[in-house]
mmCIF file of C-alpha atoms in Angstrom:
data_model
loop_
_atom_site.group_PDB
_atom_site.id
_atom_site.type_symbol
_atom_site.label_atom_id
_atom_site.label_comp_id
_atom_site.label_asym_id
_atom_site.label_seq_id
_atom_site.Cartn_x
_atom_site.Cartn_y
_atom_site.Cartn_z
ATOM 1 C CA UNK A 226 12.586 12.690 20.385
ATOM 2 C CA UNK A 227 10.875 12.716 23.757
ATOM 3 C CA UNK A 228 7.283 13.009 24.893
ATOM 4 C CA UNK A 229 4.005 11.548 23.745
ATOM 5 C CA UNK A 230 3.295 11.298 20.018
ATOM 6 C CA UNK A 231 -0.319 11.309 18.919
ATOM 7 C CA UNK A 232 -1.726 10.322 15.545
ATOM 8 C CA UNK A 233 -5.223 11.597 14.752
ATOM 9 C CA UNK A 234 -7.063 9.535 12.155
ATOM 10 C CA UNK A 235 -6.503 5.799 12.640
ATOM 11 C CA UNK A 236 -7.919 4.726 9.291
ATOM 12 C CA UNK A 237 -6.502 2.867 6.316
ATOM 13 C CA UNK A 238 -3.300 4.931 6.315
ATOM 14 C CA UNK A 239 -3.181 6.004 9.933
ATOM 15 C CA UNK A 240 -3.367 2.543 11.463
ATOM 16 C CA UNK A 241 -0.232 1.104 9.792
ATOM 17 C CA UNK A 242 1.577 4.397 10.438
ATOM 18 C CA UNK A 243 0.718 4.193 14.141
ATOM 19 C CA UNK A 244 1.805 0.555 14.258
ATOM 20 C CA UNK A 245 5.137 1.483 12.657
ATOM 21 C CA UNK A 246 5.758 4.216 15.240
ATOM 22 C CA UNK A 247 5.005 1.898 18.149
ATOM 23 C CA UNK A 248 7.144 -0.895 16.684
ATOM 24 C CA UNK A 249 10.011 1.607 16.427
ATOM 25 C CA UNK A 250 9.724 2.249 20.177
ATOM 26 C CA UNK A 251 7.931 5.607 20.151
ATOM 27 C CA UNK A 252 5.394 6.428 22.846
ATOM 28 C CA UNK A 253 2.569 6.785 20.313
ATOM 29 C CA UNK A 254 -1.203 6.772 20.738
ATOM 30 C CA UNK A 255 -3.923 7.015 18.096
ATOM 31 C CA UNK A 256 -7.142 8.996 18.186
ATOM 32 C CA UNK A 257 -10.254 8.349 16.137
ATOM 33 C CA UNK A 258 -13.915 9.177 16.503
ATOM 34 C CA UNK A 259 -14.746 5.485 16.025
ATOM 35 C CA UNK A 260 -15.201 3.627 19.345
ATOM 36 C CA UNK A 261 -11.907 2.166 20.535
ATOM 37 C CA UNK A 262 -13.483 -1.339 20.903
ATOM 38 C CA UNK A 263 -13.878 -1.414 17.087
ATOM 39 C CA UNK A 264 -10.085 -1.777 16.880
ATOM 40 C CA UNK A 265 -10.200 -5.120 18.713
ATOM 41 C CA UNK A 266 -6.604 -6.327 19.278
ATOM 42 C CA UNK A 267 -5.249 -2.815 18.587
ATOM 43 C CA UNK A 268 -7.639 -1.031 20.950
ATOM 44 C CA UNK A 269 -4.918 -0.553 23.597
ATOM 45 C CA UNK A 270 -3.148 1.868 21.236
ATOM 46 C CA UNK A 271 -6.208 3.946 20.279
ATOM 47 C CA UNK A 272 -8.632 6.215 22.115
ATOM 48 C CA UNK A 273 -11.874 7.947 21.159
ATOM 49 C CA UNK A 274 -11.552 10.350 24.107
ATOM 50 C CA UNK A 275 -9.913 13.663 23.054
ATOM 51 C CA UNK A 276 -9.057 14.571 26.655
ATOM 52 C CA UNK A 277 -7.169 11.308 27.145
ATOM 53 C CA UNK A 278 -5.441 11.766 23.793
ATOM 54 C CA UNK A 279 -4.415 15.341 24.646
ATOM 55 C CA UNK A 280 -2.945 14.416 28.036
ATOM 56 C CA UNK A 281 0.836 14.814 27.785
ATOM 57 C CA UNK A 282 0.702 15.182 23.988
ATOM 58 C CA UNK A 283 3.831 16.892 22.608
ATOM 59 C CA UNK A 284 3.821 15.908 18.912
ATOM 60 C CA UNK A 285 0.651 15.573 16.838
ATOM 61 C CA UNK A 286 0.332 13.983 13.402
ATOM 62 C CA UNK A 287 -2.951 14.542 11.577
ATOM 63 C CA UNK A 288 -3.848 11.798 9.092
ATOM 64 C CA UNK A 289 -7.527 12.674 8.688
ATOM 65 C CA UNK A 290 -9.371 12.817 5.369
ATOM 66 C CA UNK A 291 -9.928 16.500 4.593
ATOM 67 C CA UNK A 292 -10.083 20.127 5.746
ATOM 68 C CA UNK A 293 -13.303 19.809 7.842
ATOM 69 C CA UNK A 294 -11.797 16.881 9.779
ATOM 70 C CA UNK A 295 -8.531 18.807 10.214
ATOM 71 C CA UNK A 296 -10.541 21.734 11.567
ATOM 72 C CA UNK A 297 -12.213 19.409 14.072
ATOM 73 C CA UNK A 298 -8.879 18.007 15.242
ATOM 74 C CA UNK A 299 -7.169 21.368 15.695
ATOM 75 C CA UNK A 300 -9.915 23.867 16.509
ATOM 76 C CA UNK A 301 -13.348 22.227 16.627
ATOM 77 C CA UNK A 302 -14.754 19.050 18.156
ATOM 78 C CA UNK A 303 -11.395 17.784 19.455
ATOM 79 C CA UNK A 304 -9.794 21.257 19.762
ATOM 80 C CA UNK A 305 -6.366 19.806 20.487
ATOM 81 C CA UNK A 306 -4.611 23.159 20.256
ATOM 82 C CA UNK A 307 -6.401 24.161 23.465
ATOM 83 C CA UNK A 308 -6.714 20.739 25.090
ATOM 84 C CA UNK A 309 -2.992 19.878 24.841
ATOM 85 C CA UNK A 310 -0.940 22.515 26.694
ATOM 86 C CA UNK A 311 2.295 20.514 26.228
ATOM 87 C CA UNK A 312 1.874 20.372 22.448
ATOM 88 C CA UNK A 313 5.040 21.562 20.671
ATOM 89 C CA UNK A 314 4.759 20.281 17.091
ATOM 90 C CA UNK A 315 1.909 19.705 14.648
ATOM 91 C CA UNK A 316 2.648 17.610 11.558
ATOM 92 C CA UNK A 317 0.043 17.788 8.804
ATOM 93 C CA UNK A 318 0.106 14.467 6.928
ATOM 94 C CA UNK A 319 -3.279 14.803 5.225
ATOM 95 C CA UNK A 320 -3.379 16.028 1.620
ATOM 96 C CA UNK A 321 -5.030 19.448 1.790
ATOM 97 C CA UNK A 322 -5.166 22.682 -0.149
ATOM 98 C CA UNK A 323 -1.778 24.440 0.104
ATOM 99 C CA UNK A 324 -3.656 27.708 0.650
ATOM 100 C CA UNK A 325 -5.390 26.238 3.689
ATOM 101 C CA UNK A 326 -2.127 24.799 5.041
ATOM 102 C CA UNK A 327 -0.278 28.110 4.749
ATOM 103 C CA UNK A 328 -3.129 29.955 6.479
ATOM 104 C CA UNK A 329 -2.616 27.743 9.545
ATOM 105 C CA UNK A 330 0.522 29.744 10.370
ATOM 106 C CA UNK A 331 -1.690 32.660 11.409
ATOM 107 C CA UNK A 332 -4.106 30.458 13.371
ATOM 108 C CA UNK A 333 -1.809 28.139 15.319
ATOM 109 C CA UNK A 334 -0.094 29.595 18.447
ATOM 110 C CA UNK A 335 3.495 30.650 17.799
ATOM 111 C CA UNK A 336 4.753 28.253 20.520
ATOM 112 C CA UNK A 337 3.768 25.339 18.230
ATOM 113 C CA UNK A 338 5.998 24.398 15.296
ATOM 114 C CA UNK A 339 4.249 23.487 12.055
ATOM 115 C CA UNK A 340 5.511 20.883 9.605
ATOM 116 C CA UNK A 341 3.719 19.579 6.540
ATOM 117 C CA UNK A 342 4.459 15.951 5.694
ATOM 118 C CA UNK A 343 1.894 14.540 3.270
ATOM 119 C CA UNK A 344 2.814 11.066 2.138
ATOM 120 C CA UNK A 345 2.490 8.871 -0.927
ATOM 121 C CA UNK A 346 2.464 5.138 -1.538
ATOM 122 C CA UNK A 347 -1.057 4.019 -0.518
ATOM 123 C CA UNK A 348 -1.821 1.466 2.203
ATOM 124 C CA UNK A 349 0.609 -1.114 0.818
ATOM 125 C CA UNK A 350 3.558 1.255 1.373
ATOM 126 C CA UNK A 351 2.313 2.215 4.854
ATOM 127 C CA UNK A 352 2.125 -1.457 5.813
ATOM 128 C CA UNK A 353 5.648 -2.053 4.499
ATOM 129 C CA UNK A 354 6.982 1.127 6.188
ATOM 130 C CA UNK A 355 7.950 2.417 2.743
ATOM 131 C CA UNK A 356 6.025 5.677 2.514
ATOM 132 C CA UNK A 357 7.366 8.664 0.595
ATOM 133 C CA UNK A 358 7.090 11.920 2.537
ATOM 134 C CA UNK A 359 7.016 15.389 0.970
ATOM 135 C CA UNK A 360 8.283 17.640 3.728
ATOM 136 C CA UNK A 361 7.933 21.332 4.421
ATOM 137 C CA UNK A 362 9.413 23.009 7.486
ATOM 138 C CA UNK A 363 12.572 24.418 8.999
ATOM 139 C CA UNK A 364 15.781 22.425 8.600
ATOM 140 C CA UNK A 365 16.075 22.065 12.377
ATOM 141 C CA UNK A 366 12.538 20.757 12.788
ATOM 142 C CA UNK A 367 12.939 18.274 9.941
ATOM 143 C CA UNK A 368 16.257 17.042 11.326
ATOM 144 C CA UNK A 369 14.683 16.564 14.745
ATOM 145 C CA UNK A 370 11.677 14.706 13.322
ATOM 146 C CA UNK A 371 13.621 12.478 10.940
ATOM 147 C CA UNK A 372 13.633 9.419 13.277
ATOM 148 C CA UNK A 373 9.836 9.592 13.371
ATOM 149 C CA UNK A 374 9.503 9.738 9.552
ATOM 150 C CA UNK A 375 12.187 7.072 9.194
ATOM 151 C CA UNK A 376 10.027 4.678 11.231
ATOM 152 C CA UNK A 377 7.228 4.966 8.661
ATOM 153 C CA UNK A 378 8.927 5.540 5.327
ATOM 154 C CA UNK A 379 11.928 5.163 3.071
ATOM 155 C CA UNK A 380 11.835 8.299 0.888
ATOM 156 C CA UNK A 381 12.046 11.798 2.374
ATOM 157 C CA UNK A 382 11.808 14.794 0.046
ATOM 158 C CA UNK A 383 12.545 18.141 1.685
ATOM 159 C CA UNK A 384 10.733 20.639 -0.519
ATOM 160 C CA UNK A 385 11.299 23.878 1.408
ATOM 161 C CA UNK A 386 9.600 25.842 4.220
ATOM 162 C CA UNK A 387 6.220 24.990 5.685
ATOM 163 C CA UNK A 388 3.658 24.684 2.887
ATOM 164 C CA UNK A 389 6.117 23.517 0.243
ATOM 165 C CA UNK A 390 5.522 19.858 1.059
ATOM 166 C CA UNK A 391 1.774 20.282 0.558
ATOM 167 C CA UNK A 392 2.259 22.123 -2.727
ATOM 168 C CA UNK A 393 4.507 19.331 -3.999
ATOM 169 C CA UNK A 394 2.041 16.663 -2.846
ATOM 170 C CA UNK A 395 -0.989 18.078 -4.648
ATOM 171 C CA UNK A 396 1.054 18.398 -7.850
ATOM 172 C CA UNK A 397 2.216 14.798 -7.478
ATOM 173 C CA UNK A 398 -1.365 13.679 -6.877
ATOM 174 C CA UNK A 399 -2.569 15.600 -9.907
ATOM 175 C CA UNK A 400 -0.275 13.386 -11.976
ATOM 176 C CA UNK A 401 -1.391 10.296 -10.055
ATOM 177 C CA UNK A 402 -5.051 11.116 -10.701
ATOM 178 C CA UNK A 403 -4.334 11.652 -14.399
ATOM 179 C CA UNK A 404 -2.506 8.334 -14.758
ATOM 180 C CA UNK A 405 -5.251 6.567 -12.779
ATOM 181 C CA UNK A 406 -7.939 7.882 -15.102
ATOM 182 C CA UNK A 407 -5.981 7.020 -18.249
ATOM 183 C CA UNK A 408 -4.803 3.591 -17.040
ATOM 184 C CA UNK A 409 -8.349 2.523 -16.229
ATOM 185 C CA UNK A 410 -9.565 3.748 -19.613
ATOM 186 C CA UNK A 411 -6.746 1.920 -21.422
ATOM 187 C CA UNK A 412 -7.582 -1.334 -19.623
ATOM 188 C CA UNK A 413 -11.234 -1.012 -20.613
ATOM 189 C CA UNK A 414 -10.256 -0.401 -24.237
ATOM 190 C CA UNK A 415 -7.904 -3.390 -24.067
ATOM 191 C CA UNK A 416 -10.815 -5.566 -22.930
ATOM 192 C CA UNK A 417 -12.757 -4.489 -25.999
ATOM 193 C CA UNK A 418 -9.753 -5.313 -28.190
ATOM 194 C CA UNK A 419 -9.370 -8.757 -26.630
ATOM 195 C CA UNK A 420 -5.985 -8.031 -25.050
ATOM 196 C CA UNK A 421 -5.582 -9.846 -21.681
ATOM 197 C CA UNK A 422 -5.094 -7.530 -18.713
ATOM 198 C CA UNK A 423 -2.062 -9.398 -17.372
ATOM 199 C CA UNK A 424 -0.135 -9.189 -20.634
ATOM 200 C CA UNK A 425 -0.938 -5.506 -21.121
ATOM 201 C CA UNK A 426 0.133 -4.581 -17.577
ATOM 202 C CA UNK A 427 3.422 -6.448 -18.076
ATOM 203 C CA UNK A 428 3.988 -4.514 -21.296
ATOM 204 C CA UNK A 429 3.187 -1.142 -19.683
ATOM 205 C CA UNK A 430 5.547 -1.883 -16.787
ATOM 206 C CA UNK A 431 8.534 -2.093 -19.172
ATOM 207 C CA UNK A 432 7.434 0.421 -21.805
ATOM 208 C CA UNK A 433 6.828 4.130 -22.330
ATOM 209 C CA UNK A 434 3.356 4.028 -20.766
ATOM 210 C CA UNK A 435 4.782 3.021 -17.375
ATOM 211 C CA UNK A 436 3.112 4.664 -14.362
ATOM 212 C CA UNK A 437 2.652 3.983 -10.650
ATOM 213 C CA UNK A 438 -0.895 2.635 -10.829
ATOM 214 C CA UNK A 439 -0.249 0.284 -13.745
ATOM 215 C CA UNK A 440 3.012 -1.004 -12.260
ATOM 216 C CA UNK A 441 1.380 -1.763 -8.907
ATOM 217 C CA UNK A 442 -2.086 -2.597 -10.190
ATOM 218 C CA UNK A 443 -2.340 -5.896 -8.319
ATOM 219 C CA UNK A 444 -0.914 -4.501 -5.063
ATOM 220 C CA UNK A 445 -2.619 -1.102 -4.782
ATOM 221 C CA UNK A 446 -5.771 -1.701 -2.775
ATOM 222 C CA UNK A 447 -7.988 0.748 -4.681
ATOM 223 C CA UNK A 448 -6.753 0.038 -8.224
ATOM 224 C CA UNK A 449 -9.958 -1.786 -9.237
ATOM 225 C CA UNK A 450 -12.422 0.318 -7.257
ATOM 226 C CA UNK A 451 -15.190 2.429 -8.673
ATOM 227 C CA UNK A 452 -15.821 5.969 -7.505
ATOM 228 C CA UNK A 453 -17.164 6.464 -3.989
ATOM 229 C CA UNK A 454 -17.342 9.600 -1.855
ATOM 230 C CA UNK A 455 -15.591 7.831 1.004
ATOM 231 C CA UNK A 456 -13.004 5.673 -0.788
ATOM 232 C CA UNK A 457 -9.516 6.297 -2.190
ATOM 233 C CA UNK A 458 -10.820 6.872 -5.725
ATOM 234 C CA UNK A 459 -13.044 9.585 -4.308
ATOM 235 C CA UNK A 460 -10.086 11.091 -2.466
ATOM 236 C CA UNK A 461 -8.327 11.553 -5.825
ATOM 237 C CA UNK A 462 -11.124 13.902 -6.883
ATOM 238 C CA UNK A 463 -10.591 15.865 -3.662
ATOM 239 C CA UNK A 464 -6.825 15.958 -4.243
ATOM 240 C CA UNK A 465 -7.259 17.350 -7.777
ATOM 241 C CA UNK A 466 -9.476 20.047 -6.259
ATOM 242 C CA UNK A 467 -6.699 20.868 -3.775
ATOM 243 C CA UNK A 468 -4.259 21.264 -6.674
ATOM 244 C CA UNK A 469 -6.743 23.480 -8.529
ATOM 245 C CA UNK A 470 -7.105 25.658 -5.435
ATOM 246 C CA UNK A 471 -3.394 26.459 -5.698
ATOM 247 C CA UNK A 472 -3.258 26.770 -9.503
ATOM 248 C CA UNK A 473 -1.291 29.778 -10.824
ATOM 249 C CA UNK A 474 -3.343 32.763 -11.946
ATOM 250 C CA UNK A 475 -4.554 32.288 -15.497
ATOM 251 C CA UNK A 476 -3.685 28.561 -15.584
ATOM 252 C CA UNK A 477 -5.629 26.345 -17.989
ATOM 253 C CA UNK A 478 -7.588 24.019 -15.703
ATOM 254 C CA UNK A 479 -9.575 22.190 -18.397
ATOM 255 C CA UNK A 480 -7.495 18.994 -18.264
ATOM 256 C CA UNK A 481 -7.598 18.595 -14.446
ATOM 257 C CA UNK A 482 -11.366 19.168 -14.528
ATOM 258 C CA UNK A 483 -11.708 16.510 -17.236
ATOM 259 C CA UNK A 484 -9.656 14.087 -15.100
ATOM 260 C CA UNK A 485 -12.031 14.689 -12.184
ATOM 261 C CA UNK A 486 -15.013 13.904 -14.395
ATOM 262 C CA UNK A 487 -13.455 10.641 -15.617
ATOM 263 C CA UNK A 488 -12.668 9.536 -12.056
ATOM 264 C CA UNK A 489 -16.190 10.360 -10.855
ATOM 265 C CA UNK A 490 -17.522 7.983 -13.496
ATOM 266 C CA UNK A 491 -15.200 5.047 -12.744
ATOM 267 C CA UNK A 492 -16.971 1.757 -12.089
ATOM 268 C CA UNK A 493 -15.417 -1.215 -10.284
ATOM 269 C CA UNK A 494 -13.131 -3.290 -12.466
ATOM 270 C CA UNK A 495 -13.676 -6.949 -11.669
#
């Protein structure tokens, strides 16, 4: 790959992803609306100036939180589709509604290739360069971009054409949200029963209740958090909503809605 790579959204996930790209030798720069001095020793790799970010940009990864922030990056406040005339590829890494992602095909200029590459694994996997990517796009585009994904992850699931990666991701996150809600409830019930957390988590890890959150409970940075609009627990509620937006006609959505309610009521686990 040649040309400048830009990563929009240098937050909890975006920062380690940007570091991985730079360590792999890519010409990569981050953009965030936070002042660049707030990044201290990493400020040389980040800008808060969209014009500077757009200069020479050929490949853009968006790792922002939601649809409004994606709109700002592509069409609104940053308007990179207009600001970056050399832009050739846009890679959507945020977890968004599949309907929204598919509609981008009619809004993004035909000269720009679209790839969806939402990822899984939380911050710990991003820091270890062990992310799992769910990929949607043409075979040629995915082959060409593989070195970039390989710098950040270890699992690459090609799900089909553009949009398929996003559909797979929201379904995966629907399961993750469900297991998060149930794992936290089980741990609370175990407290009431006098069963030590450590022993129960060890049992779950090797038994039929095994799930990602329980197995990585002491490594996953948000495992003990309560609900907050701006934290990873809150993002799970948003991700369930993205899955519901793409639910088949006539689908029973009672269980996903119940999962959202449980997550909204989670309190920190000390």
